[in-house]
């Protein structure tokens, strides 16, 4: 909030992704940045990750710069680049599959996302205890939790009890698990834009909810979602190797 945006020249025809820092399991703490980076990799778009935490004109993170133009919101960013670069990663999908994909993307980003936020940053924030805060945790965490509660109340998810939030979370993840079934990617053997969006959200449950109910759901109740996350990581994030592992898995090895 206190950071002033500085003008900087970037390489031509390269996307500059302005986002937040990575978590301790190597992927961004915002699923929308994971979504975009996965999309860049799937589409083979050159990009630079600039984790400055600077907000866009819409007061949101992430946002991009491309050849002097700025675009905010992950959905609009993908639409912009698809048009600018003549891309269609959903080309192999039928119209019905595109409609289903949009429904799943919106469920995960506008509903499931808020169950993760309320669990990780409000109801169970003291279980997460973000690293690096040290002695500041005792006063930083309550302030942050109150901010999240206010946002959650305005969005709607914050009006539910903890148990109700976790119930909604489980039902959403169950729906994705049932649809994925034994497929390699959401719509078969070939990944698409929907996989980028869904993987972005699932990455938080798989690697950034240590010891919380969301991670337990992925690892124990719906293991095909965990397997899917690791397939996506292997396909598009090979440099992470074995570092991006959850706390549950580390305990069992």
Coordinates of N, CA and C in Angstrom, one line a residue:
X1 N 0.8 -1.2 0.0 CA 0.0 0.0 0.0 C 0.9 1.3 0.0
X2 N 2.1 1.2 0.6 CA 2.9 2.3 0.7 C 3.9 2.4 -0.5
X3 N 3.9 1.4 -1.3 CA 4.8 1.3 -2.4 C 4.4 2.2 -3.6
X4 N 5.2 3.1 -4.0 CA 4.9 4.0 -5.2 C 5.4 3.3 -6.5
X5 N 4.5 3.4 -7.5 CA 4.8 2.7 -8.8 C 5.9 3.6 -9.5
X6 N 6.9 2.9 -9.9 CA 8.0 3.6 -10.6 C 8.0 3.1 -12.1
X7 N 8.2 4.1 -13.0 CA 8.2 3.8 -14.4 C 9.5 3.0 -14.7
X8 N 9.4 1.9 -15.4 CA 10.5 1.1 -15.8 C 10.4 0.6 -17.2
X9 N 11.4 0.5 -17.9 CA 11.4 0.0 -19.3 C 11.6 -1.5 -19.2
X10 N 10.7 -2.2 -20.0 CA 10.7 -3.7 -20.0 C 11.0 -4.1 -21.5
X11 N 11.5 -5.4 -21.6 CA 11.8 -5.9 -23.0 C 10.5 -5.9 -23.8
X12 N 10.7 -5.6 -25.1 CA 9.6 -5.6 -26.0 C 9.0 -7.0 -26.2
X13 N 7.7 -7.0 -26.4 CA 6.9 -8.3 -26.6 C 7.1 -9.3 -25.5
X14 N 7.3 -8.8 -24.3 CA 7.4 -9.6 -23.1 C 6.3 -9.2 -22.1
X15 N 5.6 -10.1 -21.5 CA 4.6 -9.8 -20.5 C 5.3 -9.6 -19.2
X16 N 5.0 -8.5 -18.5 CA 5.5 -8.2 -17.2 C 4.3 -8.5 -16.2
X17 N 4.5 -9.5 -15.4 CA 3.4 -9.8 -14.4 C 3.7 -9.2 -13.1
X18 N 2.9 -8.3 -12.6 CA 3.0 -7.6 -11.3 C 2.2 -8.4 -10.3
X19 N 2.8 -8.9 -9.3 CA 2.1 -9.8 -8.4 C 2.7 -9.7 -7.0
X20 N 2.5 -10.8 -6.2 CA 3.0 -10.8 -4.8 C 4.1 -11.9 -4.8
X21 N 4.7 -12.0 -3.6 CA 5.8 -12.9 -3.4 C 5.3 -14.4 -3.5
X22 N 6.3 -15.3 -3.7 CA 5.9 -16.7 -3.7 C 5.8 -17.2 -2.3
X23 N 5.0 -18.3 -2.1 CA 4.9 -18.8 -0.8 C 6.1 -19.7 -0.5
X24 N 6.1 -20.3 0.7 CA 7.3 -21.2 1.1 C 7.3 -22.5 0.3
X25 N 6.2 -22.8 -0.4 CA 6.2 -23.9 -1.3 C 6.4 -23.5 -2.8
X26 N 7.0 -22.4 -3.0 CA 7.5 -22.0 -4.3 C 6.5 -21.4 -5.3
X27 N 5.2 -21.6 -5.1 CA 4.3 -20.9 -6.0 C 3.7 -19.7 -5.3
X28 N 3.1 -18.8 -6.1 CA 2.6 -17.6 -5.6 C 1.5 -17.8 -4.6
X29 N 1.3 -16.9 -3.7 CA 0.3 -17.0 -2.7 C -1.1 -16.5 -3.2
X30 N -1.1 -16.0 -4.4 CA -2.4 -15.7 -5.0 C -2.6 -16.6 -6.2
X31 N -3.7 -17.3 -6.1 CA -4.0 -18.3 -7.2 C -4.2 -17.7 -8.6
X32 N -4.5 -16.4 -8.6 CA -4.7 -15.8 -9.9 C -3.3 -15.5 -10.6
X33 N -2.2 -15.4 -9.9 CA -0.9 -15.3 -10.5 C -0.5 -16.7 -10.9
X34 N -0.8 -17.7 -10.2 CA -0.5 -19.1 -10.6 C -1.2 -19.4 -11.9
X35 N -2.5 -19.0 -12.0 CA -3.3 -19.2 -13.2 C -2.6 -18.5 -14.4
X36 N -2.2 -17.3 -14.2 CA -1.6 -16.5 -15.3 C -0.3 -17.1 -15.7
X37 N 0.6 -17.4 -14.8 CA 1.9 -18.0 -15.1 C 1.7 -19.3 -15.8
X38 N 0.8 -20.1 -15.4 CA 0.5 -21.4 -16.1 C 0.0 -21.2 -17.5
X39 N -0.8 -20.2 -17.7 CA -1.3 -19.8 -19.0 C -0.2 -19.4 -19.9
X40 N 0.7 -18.5 -19.3 CA 1.9 -18.0 -20.1 C 2.7 -19.2 -20.6
X41 N 2.9 -20.2 -19.7 CA 3.7 -21.4 -20.0 C 3.0 -22.3 -21.0
X42 N 1.7 -22.4 -20.9 CA 1.0 -23.3 -21.8 C 1.0 -22.6 -23.2
X43 N 0.9 -21.3 -23.3 CA 0.8 -20.6 -24.5 C 2.2 -20.2 -25.1
X44 N 3.2 -20.5 -24.3 CA 4.6 -20.2 -24.7 C 4.8 -18.7 -24.9
X45 N 4.3 -17.9 -23.9 CA 4.4 -16.4 -23.9 C 5.6 -16.0 -23.0
X46 N 6.5 -15.3 -23.6 CA 7.7 -14.8 -22.7 C 7.1 -13.8 -21.6
X47 N 7.6 -14.0 -20.4 CA 7.1 -13.1 -19.3 C 8.2 -13.0 -18.3
X48 N 8.0 -11.9 -17.5 CA 8.9 -11.6 -16.4 C 8.0 -11.5 -15.2
X49 N 8.3 -12.1 -14.1 CA 7.6 -12.0 -12.8 C 8.2 -10.9 -12.0
X50 N 7.3 -9.9 -11.7 CA 7.8 -8.8 -10.9 C 7.0 -8.7 -9.6
X51 N 7.4 -9.4 -8.6 CA 6.6 -9.5 -7.3 C 6.8 -8.3 -6.4
X52 N 6.3 -7.1 -6.9 CA 6.5 -5.9 -6.1 C 5.3 -5.6 -5.2
X53 N 4.2 -6.3 -5.4 CA 2.9 -6.1 -4.6 C 2.3 -4.8 -4.9
X54 N 2.6 -4.2 -6.0 CA 2.0 -3.0 -6.5 C 0.6 -3.3 -7.1
X55 N -0.4 -2.5 -6.7 CA -1.8 -2.8 -7.2 C -2.0 -2.1 -8.5
X56 N -3.0 -2.7 -9.2 CA -3.4 -2.1 -10.5 C -4.3 -0.9 -10.3
X57 N -4.8 -0.3 -11.4 CA -5.7 0.8 -11.3 C -7.0 0.4 -10.6
X58 N -7.3 -1.0 -10.7 CA -8.5 -1.5 -10.0 C -8.3 -1.9 -8.6
X59 N -7.1 -1.6 -8.1 CA -6.7 -2.0 -6.7 C -6.7 -3.5 -6.5
X60 N -6.2 -4.2 -7.6 CA -6.2 -5.6 -7.5 C -4.8 -6.1 -8.0
X61 N -4.5 -7.3 -7.5 CA -3.2 -8.0 -7.9 C -3.7 -9.4 -8.3
X62 N -3.1 -9.9 -9.5 CA -2.1 -9.4 -10.3 C -2.6 -8.5 -11.4
X63 N -1.6 -7.9 -12.1 CA -1.9 -7.2 -13.4 C -0.7 -7.2 -14.2
X64 N -0.8 -6.8 -15.5 CA 0.3 -7.0 -16.4 C 0.6 -5.7 -17.2
X65 N 1.8 -5.6 -17.7 CA 2.2 -4.6 -18.6 C 2.7 -5.3 -19.9
X66 N 2.3 -4.8 -21.0 CA 2.7 -5.5 -22.3 C 2.9 -4.4 -23.3
X67 N 4.2 -4.2 -23.7 CA 4.5 -3.1 -24.7 C 3.8 -1.8 -24.4
X68 N 3.9 -1.4 -23.1 CA 3.4 -0.1 -22.6 C 2.0 -0.1 -22.3
X69 N 1.2 -1.1 -22.5 CA -0.2 -1.2 -22.1 C -0.3 -2.0 -20.8
X70 N -1.3 -1.5 -20.0 CA -1.5 -2.2 -18.7 C -2.9 -2.8 -18.8
X71 N -3.0 -4.0 -18.2 CA -4.3 -4.7 -18.1 C -4.4 -5.3 -16.7
X72 N -5.6 -5.2 -16.1 CA -5.9 -5.8 -14.8 C -6.9 -6.8 -14.9
X73 N -6.9 -7.7 -13.9 CA -7.9 -8.8 -13.7 C -7.4 -10.0 -14.6
X74 N -7.3 -11.2 -14.0 CA -6.7 -12.3 -14.8 C -7.5 -12.7 -16.0
X75 N -8.8 -12.7 -15.9 CA -9.7 -13.0 -17.0 C -9.5 -12.1 -18.2
X76 N -9.5 -10.8 -17.8 CA -9.3 -9.8 -18.9 C -7.9 -9.8 -19.5
X77 N -6.9 -10.2 -18.7 CA -5.6 -10.3 -19.1 C -5.5 -11.4 -20.2
X78 N -6.1 -12.6 -19.9 CA -6.1 -13.7 -20.9 C -6.9 -13.3 -22.1
X79 N -8.0 -12.7 -22.0 CA -8.8 -12.2 -23.2 C -7.9 -11.2 -24.0
X80 N -7.2 -10.3 -23.3 CA -6.4 -9.3 -24.0 C -5.3 -10.0 -24.8
X81 N -4.6 -11.0 -24.2 CA -3.4 -11.6 -24.8 C -3.9 -12.6 -25.9
X82 N -5.1 -13.2 -25.7 CA -5.6 -14.1 -26.8 C -5.9 -13.3 -28.0
X83 N -6.4 -12.1 -27.9 CA -6.7 -11.2 -29.0 C -5.5 -10.6 -29.6
X84 N -4.6 -10.2 -28.8 CA -3.3 -9.5 -29.2 C -2.4 -10.5 -29.9
X85 N -2.4 -11.8 -29.5 CA -1.4 -12.8 -30.0 C -2.1 -13.8 -30.8
X86 N -3.4 -13.6 -31.1 CA -4.2 -14.6 -31.9 C -4.1 -16.0 -31.3
X87 N -4.5 -16.2 -30.0 CA -4.4 -17.4 -29.4 C -5.8 -18.0 -29.0
X88 N -5.9 -19.3 -29.0 CA -7.1 -20.0 -28.6 C -6.8 -21.3 -28.0
X89 N -6.5 -21.3 -26.7 CA -6.1 -22.6 -26.1 C -7.3 -23.5 -25.9
X90 N -8.5 -23.0 -26.1 CA -9.7 -23.9 -26.0 C -10.2 -24.3 -27.4
X91 N -9.3 -24.3 -28.4 CA -9.7 -24.6 -29.7 C -10.3 -26.0 -29.9
X92 N -9.8 -26.9 -29.1 CA -10.2 -28.3 -29.2 C -11.5 -28.6 -28.4
X93 N -12.1 -27.6 -27.7 CA -13.3 -27.8 -26.9 C -14.5 -27.5 -27.8
X94 N -15.6 -28.3 -27.5 CA -16.9 -28.0 -28.1 C -17.5 -26.8 -27.4
X95 N -18.5 -26.3 -28.0 CA -19.2 -25.1 -27.3 C -19.8 -25.5 -26.0
X96 N -20.3 -26.8 -25.9 CA -20.8 -27.2 -24.6 C -19.7 -27.3 -23.6
X97 N -18.5 -27.8 -24.0 CA -17.4 -28.0 -23.1 C -16.9 -26.6 -22.6
X98 N -16.9 -25.6 -23.6 CA -16.5 -24.3 -23.2 C -17.4 -23.7 -22.1
X99 N -18.7 -24.0 -22.3 CA -19.7 -23.5 -21.3 C -19.5 -24.1 -19.9
X100 N -19.2 -25.4 -19.9 CA -18.9 -26.1 -18.7 C -17.6 -25.6 -18.1
X101 N -16.6 -25.4 -18.9 CA -15.4 -24.8 -18.4 C -15.5 -23.5 -17.8
X102 N -16.3 -22.6 -18.4 CA -16.6 -21.3 -17.8 C -17.3 -21.4 -16.4
X103 N -18.2 -22.3 -16.3 CA -19.0 -22.5 -15.1 C -18.0 -23.0 -14.0
X104 N -17.1 -23.9 -14.3 CA -16.2 -24.4 -13.3 C -15.2 -23.3 -12.9
X105 N -14.7 -22.6 -13.9 CA -13.8 -21.5 -13.6 C -14.4 -20.5 -12.7
X106 N -15.6 -20.1 -13.0 CA -16.3 -19.1 -12.1 C -16.6 -19.6 -10.7
X107 N -17.0 -20.9 -10.6 CA -17.2 -21.4 -9.3 C -16.0 -21.4 -8.5
X108 N -14.8 -21.8 -9.1 CA -13.6 -21.9 -8.3 C -13.1 -20.5 -8.0
X109 N -13.2 -19.5 -8.9 CA -12.6 -18.2 -8.7 C -13.5 -17.3 -7.8
X110 N -14.8 -17.4 -7.9 CA -15.7 -16.5 -7.2 C -16.4 -17.2 -6.0
X111 N -16.2 -18.5 -5.8 CA -16.8 -19.1 -4.7 C -15.8 -19.9 -3.9
X112 N -15.2 -20.9 -4.5 CA -14.2 -21.8 -3.8 C -13.0 -20.9 -3.3
X113 N -12.6 -19.9 -4.1 CA -11.5 -19.1 -3.7 C -11.8 -18.4 -2.3
X114 N -13.0 -18.0 -2.1 CA -13.4 -17.3 -0.8 C -13.4 -18.3 0.3
X115 N -13.7 -19.5 0.1 CA -13.6 -20.5 1.2 C -12.2 -20.7 1.6
X116 N -11.3 -20.7 0.6 CA -9.9 -20.7 1.0 C -9.4 -19.5 1.7
X117 N -9.8 -18.3 1.3 CA -9.4 -17.1 1.9 C -9.9 -17.0 3.4
X118 N -11.2 -17.4 3.6 CA -11.8 -17.3 4.9 C -11.1 -18.3 5.8
X119 N -10.8 -19.5 5.3 CA -10.2 -20.5 6.1 C -8.7 -20.2 6.4
X120 N -8.0 -19.8 5.4 CA -6.5 -19.6 5.6 C -6.2 -18.3 6.3
X121 N -7.0 -17.2 6.0 CA -6.6 -15.9 6.5 C -7.6 -15.4 7.6
X122 N -8.6 -16.2 8.0 CA -9.4 -15.7 9.0 C -9.7 -16.8 10.1
X123 N -10.5 -17.8 9.7 CA -10.9 -18.8 10.7 C -9.7 -19.5 11.3
X124 N -8.7 -19.9 10.5 CA -7.6 -20.7 10.9 C -6.2 -20.0 10.7
X125 N -6.2 -18.7 10.8 CA -5.0 -17.9 10.5 C -3.9 -18.2 11.5
X126 N -4.2 -18.5 12.7 CA -3.2 -18.8 13.7 C -2.6 -20.2 13.6
X127 N -3.3 -21.1 12.8 CA -2.7 -22.4 12.5 C -1.7 -22.2 11.4
X128 N -2.0 -21.3 10.5 CA -1.1 -21.1 9.4 C 0.2 -20.4 9.9
X129 N 0.0 -19.3 10.7 CA 1.1 -18.5 11.2 C 2.1 -18.2 10.2
X130 N 1.8 -17.3 9.2 CA 2.8 -17.0 8.1 C 4.2 -16.8 8.6
X131 N 5.2 -17.4 8.0 CA 6.6 -17.3 8.4 C 7.1 -15.9 8.2
X132 N 8.1 -15.5 8.9 CA 8.7 -14.2 8.7 C 8.2 -13.1 9.6
X133 N 7.1 -13.3 10.3 CA 6.5 -12.3 11.1 C 7.2 -12.1 12.5
X134 N 7.6 -13.2 13.0 CA 8.3 -13.2 14.3 C 7.4 -12.6 15.4
X135 N 8.0 -11.6 16.1 CA 7.3 -11.0 17.2 C 6.1 -10.1 16.8
X136 N 6.1 -9.8 15.5 CA 5.0 -9.0 15.0 C 3.7 -9.7 14.8
X137 N 3.8 -11.1 14.8 CA 2.6 -11.9 14.6 C 1.5 -11.6 15.5
X138 N 1.8 -11.3 16.8 CA 0.7 -11.1 17.8 C -0.1 -9.9 17.5
X139 N 0.4 -8.9 16.8 CA -0.4 -7.7 16.5 C -0.8 -7.6 15.0
X140 N 0.1 -8.2 14.1 CA -0.2 -8.1 12.7 C -1.4 -9.1 12.3
X141 N -1.4 -10.3 12.8 CA -2.4 -11.3 12.4 C -3.8 -10.8 12.8
X142 N -4.1 -10.3 14.0 CA -5.4 -9.8 14.3 C -5.9 -8.7 13.3
X143 N -5.0 -7.8 13.0 CA -5.3 -6.7 12.0 C -5.7 -7.3 10.7
X144 N -4.8 -8.2 10.2 CA -5.0 -8.8 8.9 C -6.3 -9.6 8.9
X145 N -6.6 -10.3 10.0 CA -7.8 -11.2 10.0 C -9.1 -10.3 10.0
X146 N -9.0 -9.2 10.7 CA -10.2 -8.3 10.6 C -10.4 -7.7 9.2
X147 N -9.3 -7.4 8.5 CA -9.4 -6.9 7.2 C -10.1 -8.0 6.3
X148 N -9.6 -9.2 6.4 CA -10.2 -10.3 5.6 C -11.7 -10.5 6.0
X149 N -12.0 -10.5 7.3 CA -13.4 -10.7 7.7 C -14.3 -9.6 7.0
X150 N -13.8 -8.4 7.0 CA -14.6 -7.3 6.3 C -14.8 -7.6 4.9
X151 N -13.7 -8.0 4.2 CA -13.9 -8.3 2.8 C -14.8 -9.5 2.5
X152 N -14.6 -10.5 3.4 CA -15.5 -11.7 3.3 C -16.9 -11.4 3.5
X153 N -17.2 -10.5 4.5 CA -18.6 -10.1 4.8 C -19.2 -9.4 3.6
X154 N -18.4 -8.5 3.0 CA -18.9 -7.8 1.8 C -19.2 -8.7 0.6
X155 N -18.3 -9.7 0.5 CA -18.5 -10.6 -0.6 C -19.6 -11.6 -0.3
X156 N -19.8 -12.0 0.9 CA -20.8 -12.9 1.3 C -20.4 -14.2 2.0
X157 N -19.2 -14.7 1.7 CA -18.7 -15.9 2.3 C -18.4 -15.7 3.8
X158 N -18.1 -14.4 4.2 CA -17.8 -14.1 5.6 C -19.0 -14.1 6.5
X159 N -20.2 -14.2 5.9 CA -21.4 -14.2 6.7 C -21.7 -15.6 7.2
X160 N -21.0 -16.6 6.7 CA -21.2 -18.0 7.1 C -20.3 -18.4 8.3
X161 N -20.7 -19.4 9.1 CA -19.8 -19.9 10.1 C -18.6 -20.7 9.5
X162 N -17.7 -21.0 10.4 CA -16.5 -21.7 9.9 C -16.9 -23.1 9.3
X163 N -17.8 -23.8 10.0 CA -18.3 -25.1 9.5 C -19.0 -25.0 8.2
X164 N -19.8 -23.9 8.0 CA -20.5 -23.7 6.8 C -19.6 -23.4 5.7
X165 N -18.5 -22.6 5.9 CA -17.5 -22.3 4.9 C -16.8 -23.6 4.5
X166 N -16.4 -24.4 5.4 CA -15.7 -25.7 5.1 C -16.7 -26.6 4.3
X167 N -17.9 -26.6 4.6 CA -18.9 -27.4 3.9 C -19.0 -27.0 2.4
X168 N -19.1 -25.7 2.2 CA -19.1 -25.2 0.8 C -17.8 -25.6 0.1
X169 N -16.7 -25.4 0.8 CA -15.4 -25.8 0.2 C -15.4 -27.2 -0.2
X170 N -15.9 -28.1 0.6 CA -15.9 -29.5 0.3 C -16.8 -29.9 -0.8
X171 N -17.9 -29.3 -0.9 CA -18.9 -29.5 -2.0 C -18.3 -29.1 -3.3
X172 N -17.6 -27.9 -3.3 CA -17.0 -27.4 -4.6 C -15.9 -28.3 -5.0
X173 N -15.0 -28.7 -4.1 CA -13.9 -29.6 -4.5 C -14.4 -31.0 -4.9
X174 N -15.5 -31.4 -4.3 CA -16.1 -32.7 -4.7 C -16.6 -32.6 -6.1
X175 N -17.2 -31.5 -6.5 CA -17.7 -31.3 -7.9 C -16.6 -31.4 -8.9
X176 N -15.5 -30.7 -8.6 CA -14.3 -30.8 -9.5 C -13.7 -32.2 -9.6
X177 N -13.7 -32.8 -8.4 CA -13.1 -34.2 -8.4 C -14.0 -35.2 -9.2
X178 N -15.3 -35.1 -9.1 CA -16.2 -35.9 -9.9 C -16.1 -35.7 -11.4
X179 N -16.0 -34.4 -11.7 CA -15.9 -34.1 -13.2 C -14.5 -34.5 -13.7
X180 N -13.5 -34.3 -13.0 CA -12.1 -34.7 -13.4 C -12.1 -36.2 -13.6
X181 N -12.6 -36.9 -12.6 CA -12.6 -38.4 -12.6 C -11.2 -38.9 -12.8
X182 N -11.0 -39.7 -13.9 CA -9.7 -40.3 -14.1 C -9.0 -39.6 -15.3
X183 N -9.5 -38.5 -15.8 CA -8.9 -37.8 -16.9 C -7.6 -37.2 -16.6
X184 N -6.7 -37.0 -17.6 CA -5.4 -36.4 -17.4 C -5.6 -35.0 -17.1
X185 N -6.4 -34.3 -17.9 CA -6.7 -32.9 -17.7 C -8.2 -32.8 -17.6
X186 N -8.8 -31.6 -17.4 CA -10.2 -31.5 -17.2 C -11.0 -31.9 -18.3
X187 N -10.5 -31.7 -19.6 CA -11.3 -32.1 -20.7 C -10.6 -33.2 -21.6
X188 N -9.8 -34.0 -20.9 CA -9.1 -35.1 -21.7 C -7.6 -35.0 -21.6
X189 N -7.0 -35.4 -22.8 CA -5.6 -35.5 -22.8 C -4.8 -34.2 -23.1
X190 N -5.6 -33.1 -23.4 CA -4.9 -31.8 -23.7 C -5.4 -30.7 -22.8
X191 N -4.5 -30.0 -22.2 CA -4.9 -28.9 -21.2 C -5.4 -27.7 -22.0
X192 N -6.2 -26.9 -21.3 CA -6.8 -25.7 -21.9 C -6.7 -24.6 -20.9
X193 N -7.4 -23.4 -21.2 CA -7.4 -22.3 -20.3 C -8.1 -22.6 -19.0
X194 N -9.1 -23.5 -19.0 CA -9.8 -23.8 -17.8 C -8.9 -24.5 -16.8
X195 N -8.0 -25.4 -17.3 CA -7.0 -26.0 -16.5 C -6.1 -25.0 -15.7
X196 N -5.8 -23.9 -16.4 CA -4.9 -22.9 -15.8 C -5.7 -22.2 -14.6
X197 N -7.0 -21.9 -14.8 CA -7.8 -21.3 -13.8 C -8.0 -22.3 -12.6
X198 N -8.4 -23.5 -12.9 CA -8.7 -24.5 -11.8 C -7.4 -24.8 -11.1
X199 N -6.3 -25.1 -11.8 CA -5.1 -25.4 -11.2 C -4.6 -24.3 -10.3
X200 N -4.8 -23.0 -10.7 CA -4.4 -21.9 -9.9 C -5.0 -21.9 -8.5
X201 N -6.3 -22.2 -8.5 CA -7.0 -22.3 -7.2 C -6.6 -23.6 -6.4
X202 N -6.5 -24.7 -7.1 CA -6.2 -25.9 -6.4 C -4.8 -25.9 -5.8
X203 N -3.9 -25.1 -6.5 CA -2.5 -25.0 -6.0 C -2.5 -24.5 -4.6
X204 N -3.4 -23.6 -4.2 CA -3.4 -23.1 -2.9 C -3.8 -24.2 -1.8
X205 N -4.8 -25.0 -2.2 CA -5.2 -26.1 -1.3 C -4.1 -27.1 -1.2
X206 N -3.4 -27.4 -2.3 CA -2.4 -28.5 -2.3 C -1.2 -28.1 -1.6
X207 N -0.7 -26.8 -1.7 CA 0.6 -26.4 -1.2 C 0.6 -25.2 -0.2
X208 N -0.5 -24.5 -0.1 CA -0.5 -23.3 0.7 C -1.6 -23.3 1.8
X209 N -2.0 -24.5 2.2 CA -2.9 -24.5 3.4 C -2.4 -25.6 4.3
X210 N -1.2 -25.4 4.8 CA -0.6 -26.5 5.7 C -1.4 -26.8 6.9
X211 N -1.7 -28.1 7.0 CA -2.4 -28.5 8.2 C -3.9 -28.2 8.3
X212 N -4.4 -27.5 7.2 CA -5.8 -27.1 7.3 C -6.7 -28.1 6.5
X213 N -8.0 -27.9 6.7 CA -9.0 -28.8 6.2 C -8.9 -28.9 4.6
X214 N -8.7 -27.8 4.0 CA -8.6 -27.8 2.5 C -7.5 -28.7 2.0
X215 N -6.3 -28.6 2.7 CA -5.3 -29.5 2.3 C -5.6 -31.0 2.5
X216 N -6.3 -31.2 3.6 CA -6.7 -32.6 3.9 C -7.7 -33.1 2.9
X217 N -8.6 -32.3 2.4 CA -9.5 -32.7 1.4 C -8.8 -33.1 0.1
X218 N -7.8 -32.3 -0.3 CA -7.1 -32.6 -1.5 C -6.2 -33.9 -1.4
X219 N -5.6 -34.1 -0.2 CA -4.7 -35.2 -0.1 C -5.3 -36.5 0.3
X220 N -6.5 -36.4 1.0 CA -7.0 -37.6 1.5 C -8.4 -38.0 0.9
X221 N -9.3 -37.0 0.8 CA -10.7 -37.3 0.4 C -10.8 -37.3 -1.1
X222 N -10.1 -36.4 -1.8 CA -10.2 -36.3 -3.2 C -8.8 -36.4 -3.8
X223 N -8.1 -37.6 -3.7 CA -6.7 -37.7 -4.2 C -6.5 -37.5 -5.6
X224 N -7.6 -37.6 -6.5 CA -7.4 -37.4 -7.9 C -7.1 -35.9 -8.1
X225 N -7.5 -35.0 -7.2 CA -7.2 -33.6 -7.4 C -5.7 -33.4 -7.0
X226 N -5.2 -34.1 -6.1 CA -3.7 -34.0 -5.8 C -2.9 -34.5 -6.9
X227 N -3.3 -35.6 -7.5 CA -2.6 -36.2 -8.6 C -2.7 -35.2 -9.8
X228 N -3.8 -34.5 -10.0 CA -3.9 -33.6 -11.1 C -3.0 -32.4 -10.9
X229 N -2.9 -31.9 -9.6 CA -2.0 -30.8 -9.3 C -0.5 -31.2 -9.6
X230 N -0.2 -32.4 -9.3 CA 1.2 -32.8 -9.6 C 1.5 -33.0 -11.1
X231 N 0.5 -33.4 -11.8 CA 0.6 -33.5 -13.3 C 0.8 -32.1 -13.9
X232 N 0.0 -31.2 -13.4 CA 0.1 -29.8 -13.9 C 1.5 -29.2 -13.5
X233 N 1.9 -29.5 -12.3 CA 3.3 -29.0 -11.9 C 4.4 -29.6 -12.7
X234 N 4.3 -30.9 -13.0 CA 5.3 -31.6 -13.8 C 5.3 -31.0 -15.2
X235 N 4.1 -30.8 -15.8 CA 4.0 -30.3 -17.2 C 4.4 -28.9 -17.4
X236 N 4.1 -28.0 -16.4 CA 4.3 -26.6 -16.6 C 5.2 -25.9 -15.6
X237 N 5.6 -26.6 -14.5 CA 6.5 -26.0 -13.5 C 7.6 -27.0 -13.2
X238 N 8.3 -27.5 -14.2 CA 9.2 -28.6 -13.9 C 10.4 -28.1 -13.1
X239 N 10.7 -26.8 -13.1 CA 11.8 -26.3 -12.3 C 11.6 -26.4 -10.8
X240 N 10.4 -26.6 -10.4 CA 10.1 -26.7 -8.9 C 10.6 -28.0 -8.3
X241 N 10.7 -29.0 -9.2 CA 11.2 -30.3 -8.7 C 10.4 -30.8 -7.5
X242 N 11.0 -31.2 -6.5 CA 10.3 -31.8 -5.3 C 10.1 -30.7 -4.2
X243 N 10.5 -29.4 -4.5 CA 10.4 -28.4 -3.5 C 8.9 -28.1 -3.2
X244 N 8.0 -28.1 -4.2 CA 6.6 -27.7 -4.0 C 5.9 -28.9 -3.5
X245 N 6.1 -29.2 -2.2 CA 5.4 -30.3 -1.5 C 4.7 -29.7 -0.3
X246 N 3.6 -30.3 0.0 CA 2.8 -29.8 1.1 C 3.4 -30.3 2.4
X247 N 2.9 -29.6 3.5 CA 3.4 -30.0 4.8 C 3.0 -31.4 5.2
X248 N 1.8 -31.8 4.8 CA 1.3 -33.2 5.0 C 2.3 -34.2 4.4
X249 N 2.6 -34.0 3.1 CA 3.5 -34.9 2.4 C 4.9 -35.0 3.1
X250 N 5.4 -33.8 3.5 CA 6.7 -33.8 4.1 C 6.8 -34.6 5.4
X251 N 5.7 -34.5 6.1 CA 5.6 -35.3 7.4 C 5.6 -36.8 7.1
X252 N 5.1 -37.2 6.0 CA 4.9 -38.6 5.7 C 6.1 -39.2 5.0
X253 N 7.1 -38.4 4.7 CA 8.3 -38.9 4.0 C 9.6 -38.8 4.9

